[in-house]
């Protein structure tokens, strides 16, 4: 018999982690530029968002001198949030 050798070099790097489906984590939600400078929380830029919480974080896209601009302070929207306060449930935690 014959021995065949592949000329393709096998990578020693592990395959990349699959990207989560759109909208399944705070890093894959639709960009929110009114709240975040990059459209997503800053934690999404570190380690692919692996250390981000399961809830949206404080906004970082606010005027100079303003601090703690937060979506929980927005006008209640009971059509968007199906609860008595019209805000994300994490706002009342």
Short mmCIF file of C-alpha atoms in Angstrom, two decimals:
data_model
loop_
_atom_site.label_atom_id
_atom_site.label_comp_id
_atom_site.label_asym_id
_atom_site.label_seq_id
_atom_site.Cartn_x
_atom_site.Cartn_y
_atom_site.Cartn_z
CA UNK A 1 0.00 0.00 0.00
CA UNK A 2 0.78 3.64 -0.20
CA UNK A 3 1.10 6.15 2.63
CA UNK A 4 -0.54 9.53 2.05
CA UNK A 5 0.45 12.69 3.88
CA UNK A 6 -1.55 15.87 4.13
CA UNK A 7 0.26 19.08 3.28
CA UNK A 8 -2.26 21.06 5.33
CA UNK A 9 -0.95 22.22 8.68
CA UNK A 10 -3.28 21.57 11.58
CA UNK A 11 -3.79 24.56 13.85
CA UNK A 12 -2.89 24.12 17.49
CA UNK A 13 -5.32 26.91 18.42
CA UNK A 14 -8.71 25.82 19.74
CA UNK A 15 -11.67 26.64 17.51
CA UNK A 16 -13.32 29.97 18.33
CA UNK A 17 -16.28 29.95 20.66
CA UNK A 18 -19.57 30.22 18.84
CA UNK A 19 -21.08 33.70 18.80
CA UNK A 20 -24.30 33.83 20.79
CA UNK A 21 -27.43 34.33 18.67
CA UNK A 22 -28.54 37.94 18.22
CA UNK A 23 -30.54 39.19 21.17
CA UNK A 24 -29.59 36.43 23.63
CA UNK A 25 -27.14 38.50 25.69
CA UNK A 26 -26.65 42.18 26.41
CA UNK A 27 -23.78 42.16 23.92
CA UNK A 28 -25.96 40.89 21.07
CA UNK A 29 -29.00 43.13 21.64
CA UNK A 30 -29.58 45.78 18.99
CA UNK A 31 -27.12 48.65 19.54
CA UNK A 32 -28.40 51.40 21.86
CA UNK A 33 -26.30 54.45 21.01
CA UNK A 34 -28.44 56.79 23.12
CA UNK A 35 -27.26 54.86 26.16
CA UNK A 36 -23.86 53.37 25.23
CA UNK A 37 -21.02 55.07 23.33
CA UNK A 38 -20.31 51.88 21.37
CA UNK A 39 -23.95 50.80 21.27
CA UNK A 40 -23.35 48.14 23.93
CA UNK A 41 -22.12 48.09 27.55
CA UNK A 42 -18.37 48.49 28.01
CA UNK A 43 -18.07 44.94 29.37
CA UNK A 44 -18.88 43.65 25.86
CA UNK A 45 -15.47 44.88 24.70
CA UNK A 46 -13.64 42.73 27.26
CA UNK A 47 -13.25 38.98 26.65
CA UNK A 48 -16.14 38.98 24.19
CA UNK A 49 -18.56 39.95 26.94
CA UNK A 50 -17.94 36.74 28.89
CA UNK A 51 -18.05 38.63 32.21
CA UNK A 52 -21.10 40.79 31.47
CA UNK A 53 -24.14 40.47 33.71
CA UNK A 54 -27.49 39.19 32.42
CA UNK A 55 -28.98 42.69 32.71
CA UNK A 56 -28.21 46.01 31.06
CA UNK A 57 -25.65 48.12 32.87
CA UNK A 58 -25.39 51.86 33.49
CA UNK A 59 -25.33 54.03 30.41
CA UNK A 60 -22.01 55.62 29.52
CA UNK A 61 -23.16 57.96 26.75
CA UNK A 62 -24.10 61.09 28.65
CA UNK A 63 -23.12 64.73 28.63
CA UNK A 64 -19.86 65.71 30.29
CA UNK A 65 -20.36 66.28 33.99
CA UNK A 66 -23.44 64.06 34.20
CA UNK A 67 -23.08 60.79 36.04
CA UNK A 68 -25.20 57.70 36.63
CA UNK A 69 -27.41 58.25 33.58
CA UNK A 70 -29.45 55.11 33.79
CA UNK A 71 -32.31 53.62 31.81
CA UNK A 72 -34.24 53.06 35.04
CA UNK A 73 -34.67 56.84 35.23
CA UNK A 74 -36.30 57.00 31.79
CA UNK A 75 -39.98 57.77 31.45
CA UNK A 76 -41.96 54.60 32.25
CA UNK A 77 -43.09 52.66 29.16
CA UNK A 78 -45.82 50.18 30.13
CA UNK A 79 -46.25 49.05 26.51
CA UNK A 80 -42.64 47.95 26.37
CA UNK A 81 -42.33 46.63 29.93
CA UNK A 82 -45.27 44.53 31.00
CA UNK A 83 -45.26 45.46 34.68
CA UNK A 84 -46.80 48.07 36.98
CA UNK A 85 -43.80 50.43 36.85
CA UNK A 86 -43.17 50.38 33.08
CA UNK A 87 -39.44 49.73 33.50
CA UNK A 88 -37.13 46.68 33.28
CA UNK A 89 -37.63 44.34 36.25
CA UNK A 90 -34.03 44.86 37.37
CA UNK A 91 -34.88 48.49 38.16
CA UNK A 92 -37.02 47.41 41.09
CA UNK A 93 -34.52 44.89 42.50
#
